[in-house]
Every structure is written in C-alpha cells, then in structure tokens.
Amino acid sequence: MLHSPASFLPTEDTAAEAARRALTPLATDMEDSQIRAVASQVWALQAQGAEVCNLTIGDFVPSQFPVPAAFMGRMVLEAQAGQTNYTPSDGLPELKAAIADQYARELGIDYGPGSVVVGAGARPLMWATYMAFLEPGDGFAYGVPSWNTQYYDYLFQCRGLVITGQPASRFLPTVEQVERVLPQARMLVLNSPLNPTGTAYRPEELEPVCRALLAENQRRERDGRKPVMMLYDQVYWTLTGPGFQHAHPLGLVPELAPYVIYLDAISKSLAATGLRVGWAVVPPHLHKAFKSVIGHMGGFAPRPEQRATAWYLSQPDLVAADREVMRGGVRERLGLLVETFEGFRSEGLPVEVIRPEGGIYLSVRFDLHGRRTPTGQRLDNNDDIRRFLLHEVGLAVVPFQAFGLTDDTGWFRISVGAADPIKVAAGLERVRGALRAM
Ligand SMILES: Cc1ncc(COP(=O)(O)O)c(C=O)c1O
C-alpha cells in the first residue's frame, strides 16, 4: 500500500529543525509583521464574540470607505471586455501617461511617461528600489517609527542607520538627525504623510533635509563616489489634513532630480489596497533597471485595474471630487478621536495626542507605565498597556514598537480606515471609564 505524501512530512516536534536545515539563514530568521500579529489577536477575540473597537488595521473597510464607484465600474467593464492578459512589465502606456500627467499637473514633476514604473501596489516598487541601489552592508538610513522599513533593512542585509523619531519633531527625521547619518548612507527613506504617526513634513522641515542630501551628493560627485539615493514614500499624499499642502523633495529642491524615487499607489488614495496598483516615478535614466526587476519578479499590476486607473486618473474633476469625499470621511473620524482624547486630557486623564496632518493615522500616548489596572495588574510596558486596552477595555491599537521604535514610552498608532464613528464613540466611552478607574 502507498503511504500518503503527508506521512513523509516532519512531525510537529521535528518541523522547526527540518525547516532550519532546508532554509537559508536569512529566511529562517525572517520575522513576520508585528502589525499583523496584533491584528490577528483582535480577530480571534472578535470571533469569540467580544466587543472590540478595532483601530489596528492600516486598511479600509468598504462599508466605511468604499472604492470610488466609477473606478470600480470601469474595472469590471475592462475585465469583462477581455482586458485580461499580460501588460508590459513597466505598465500599460496609457497608465504611465496618465500618472506622468497627474505628477506634472499636481506636483510639478515633468519627466513624462518614461519615468513611470507600474507594479502590483507600492511594495514591488519598494523592493525594486532596494534591489537597484543596495548591496549587503550598505548604509540604509530610515526613521522609526515607520512602516516595515526594519524588515527591508534585514532582508537586504544592510547596515541600518536608524533615526529615532521624537515626539517634539512629530516623529519625523529632522535635518540634524539626517546630517549625522548621511556620510555613511547609500539610501535614505522618508515617508510623508507618515505611517504610523499621521504626521507630515512641512516645507520648512523637508527643505533643509533635501539640501543636506544635495550637498552630500555634490561632495560625492567630486570624489567619484556613489550618491545617496532617496526613496520618498508618498502613498498617503492625497489624504492631507486640514490646512496642509503635501510637501515633496523636487517641489523644494529640483536639483535633487537624479537622486529621488517617488513611491505611490491607489492602495490608500482610492481605498483599494486589494486591487494592487502602485508605481514609482524615477529619474528616466534609471527606468530600465526598475522595469527589469519588476518584469523578473512578475510584480505587474493586473490589467483591468491598470486600464481602470488610466481611465480614472485622466479625469481630474472626478479624482478631485472623490478625493474630497474620502478626506471628509478621514477627517470626521480623526476629528472625533482628537477631540475626545483632548477632552480626556483636560479632565486630567493620562492621554496625549499629536494632531494629525495627513494619512489615516493618529499618534496617541497612553501614559500608563507603572499604574495598576482596576483588577490590580501593574502595567510595565507598551505591550502590557496594549493587552489591557484590548482585553479589558475593548480598544485595539498598535504600539510603535511594531514600527521599529524601541523607546517604550507609551505611544500607539490608531488607524481610522475601518472605524465606524458610532463604534468609535462607544469604544472611547469605555476608555474614559477605564482611565478614570485607574
Ligand atoms: C507608508 C506605506 N508605504 C507603502 C505601503 C505599501 O503599499 P501597498 O499596499 O500599495 O503595497 C504601505 C501600506 O500600508 C504604507 O503604509
């Protein structure tokens, strides 16, 4: 009798050792995203029927933030019309042209379609950027907290030049911090508006950073050394907060053109994280390398989505109208949270927020270290606070540690992409009750 293949697999006891022997050391030690680990605990609790106000997910639920109807309708039509084959590995010409036009119109970047590389969301382009510029041991400068950068630092075996964000500078890397690491860097990653903090660079903060990078690269050019490249991740640029205008490097220091890679996607701007269209806008002389990486990776965006994005972006009035609706929804939810937390603070409760400037996030500090919960448990670190809020208060938030910050100072990310204002209001009442009782 034949044994089934499953009977030849390692047992539960031997599985870890068998995996270690099969895998490379890099793959063995690769950590999974801590954000996902926190989110899965929440889902498990909800599956048991617990009432949890879930503010952990950097995504949108369609009941709160639907994908714009016109875009969705067009995508379905494209699929039904047989637009279902491969596309060129850097994207459909009509999409590259629509993105180039939007960048020229709204951001003043006038490189033309030869600068655009399309992929299945922002991530493949992020990967392509690191492949294009980083070698093992290279200096890789980035701020923490930030979204997943610490994992790329590990994956590309770089020498992380980690800039620790401070509340005083709204967790954004300052020019002084950047200047300190630039001499050893091969790449600098900036993200604005920033996930997880919901803060964004003002022109007067970003410009000196750009000037420092330019000065460093002018020195390197004279010495015949490789430049520092900048990845500017602006996937949230359309979701600026009230009174904020998106600041970006080439709008401030155009001489940086040969060194900046822009990263963008419809994932956040159209609440379309699962539809997978992203792009990089790169200096045209570097385009060929990006196209090859995306091609070999197979990281293309699906054709119906590309066709629909090209059609959609070519209609500035439609884009502007949908953007206003989405911004309104984000601002309503963030406004409710900010007002409530500021109210708690004026009551003397130990909470602090940084007013949001862009994206779908809010930085909140629960200053509960050393305090005891109503059941007598002492809270010694952010994870204790997170578990207390989740299990005893029914509020799910993500500690900044999940974004690479080691300082255990009570800061958390709140995301409003899945936030139903009625449930948020109820969740905040539970928080007020719990904080008063401590
Ligand atoms: C700052 C930032 N950059 C990039 C990404 C990745 O975007 P995508 O889902 O399009 O790959 C995310 C996703 O959360 C993000 O927050």
Short mmCIF file of N, CA and C in Angstrom, two decimals, residues 103 107 109 111 117 125 129 230-234 246-252 257 260-264 279-283 290:
data_model
loop_
_atom_site.label_atom_id
_atom_site.label_comp_id
_atom_site.label_asym_id
_atom_site.label_seq_id
_atom_site.Cartn_x
_atom_site.Cartn_y
_atom_site.Cartn_z
N TYR A 103 1.34 63.77 -12.20
CA TYR A 103 2.52 64.27 -11.48
C TYR A 103 2.92 65.66 -11.99
N LEU A 107 2.03 67.95 -9.00
CA LEU A 107 3.26 68.01 -8.19
C LEU A 107 4.40 68.73 -8.91
N ILE A 109 6.20 67.67 -11.39
CA ILE A 109 7.30 66.78 -11.84
C ILE A 109 7.02 66.43 -13.30
N TYR A 111 8.65 64.76 -15.92
CA TYR A 111 9.58 63.84 -16.59
C TYR A 111 8.96 63.12 -17.79
N VAL A 117 7.15 53.55 -13.53
CA VAL A 117 7.18 52.07 -13.49
C VAL A 117 6.00 51.63 -12.64
N LEU A 125 7.58 47.96 -5.99
CA LEU A 125 8.46 49.07 -6.38
C LEU A 125 9.45 49.41 -5.27
N THR A 129 13.40 49.23 -5.72
CA THR A 129 14.28 50.34 -5.36
C THR A 129 15.47 49.81 -4.55
N MET A 230 17.37 58.75 -2.50
CA MET A 230 16.26 58.96 -1.55
C MET A 230 15.01 58.27 -2.08
N LEU A 231 14.42 57.42 -1.22
CA LEU A 231 13.09 56.88 -1.54
C LEU A 231 12.10 57.75 -0.80
N TYR A 232 11.23 58.43 -1.56
CA TYR A 232 10.22 59.28 -0.92
C TYR A 232 8.87 58.59 -1.07
N ASP A 233 8.43 58.00 0.03
CA ASP A 233 7.20 57.21 0.03
C ASP A 233 6.04 58.16 0.34
N GLN A 234 5.24 58.40 -0.70
CA GLN A 234 4.14 59.36 -0.52
C GLN A 234 2.79 58.71 -0.84
N HIS A 246 0.69 69.01 0.61
CA HIS A 246 1.73 67.99 0.58
C HIS A 246 3.07 68.58 0.13
N ALA A 247 4.11 68.35 0.92
CA ALA A 247 5.46 68.81 0.56
C ALA A 247 6.24 67.61 0.01
N HIS A 248 7.01 67.84 -1.05
CA HIS A 248 7.82 66.74 -1.61
C HIS A 248 9.16 67.29 -2.11
N PRO A 249 10.19 66.43 -2.19
CA PRO A 249 11.55 66.93 -2.40
C PRO A 249 11.74 67.80 -3.64
N LEU A 250 11.22 67.36 -4.80
CA LEU A 250 11.54 68.10 -6.02
C LEU A 250 10.74 69.40 -6.13
N GLY A 251 9.68 69.52 -5.33
CA GLY A 251 8.95 70.78 -5.27
C GLY A 251 9.76 71.83 -4.51
N LEU A 252 10.75 71.37 -3.74
CA LEU A 252 11.53 72.28 -2.89
C LEU A 252 12.95 72.45 -3.41
N ALA A 257 16.81 66.03 -8.56
CA ALA A 257 16.13 65.13 -9.52
C ALA A 257 16.85 63.80 -9.77
N VAL A 260 16.09 61.06 -6.57
CA VAL A 260 14.84 60.78 -5.83
C VAL A 260 13.95 59.79 -6.56
N ILE A 261 13.48 58.78 -5.82
CA ILE A 261 12.49 57.82 -6.31
C ILE A 261 11.20 58.10 -5.54
N TYR A 262 10.14 58.39 -6.25
CA TYR A 262 8.83 58.59 -5.61
C TYR A 262 8.07 57.28 -5.61
N LEU A 263 7.38 57.03 -4.50
CA LEU A 263 6.60 55.80 -4.38
C LEU A 263 5.14 56.18 -4.14
N ASP A 264 4.25 55.51 -4.86
CA ASP A 264 2.84 55.90 -4.80
C ASP A 264 1.97 54.69 -5.17
N TRP A 279 3.05 52.53 -8.18
CA TRP A 279 4.04 52.96 -9.15
C TRP A 279 5.19 53.68 -8.46
N ALA A 280 6.30 53.70 -9.21
CA ALA A 280 7.41 54.56 -8.82
C ALA A 280 7.60 55.56 -9.94
N VAL A 281 7.94 56.79 -9.58
CA VAL A 281 8.34 57.78 -10.58
C VAL A 281 9.83 58.00 -10.34
N VAL A 282 10.61 57.63 -11.35
CA VAL A 282 12.07 57.55 -11.17
C VAL A 282 12.74 58.46 -12.21
N PRO A 283 13.98 58.88 -11.95
CA PRO A 283 14.69 59.63 -12.99
C PRO A 283 14.78 58.72 -14.23
N PHE A 290 14.59 49.39 -13.16
CA PHE A 290 13.34 49.12 -12.43
C PHE A 290 12.43 48.21 -13.26
#
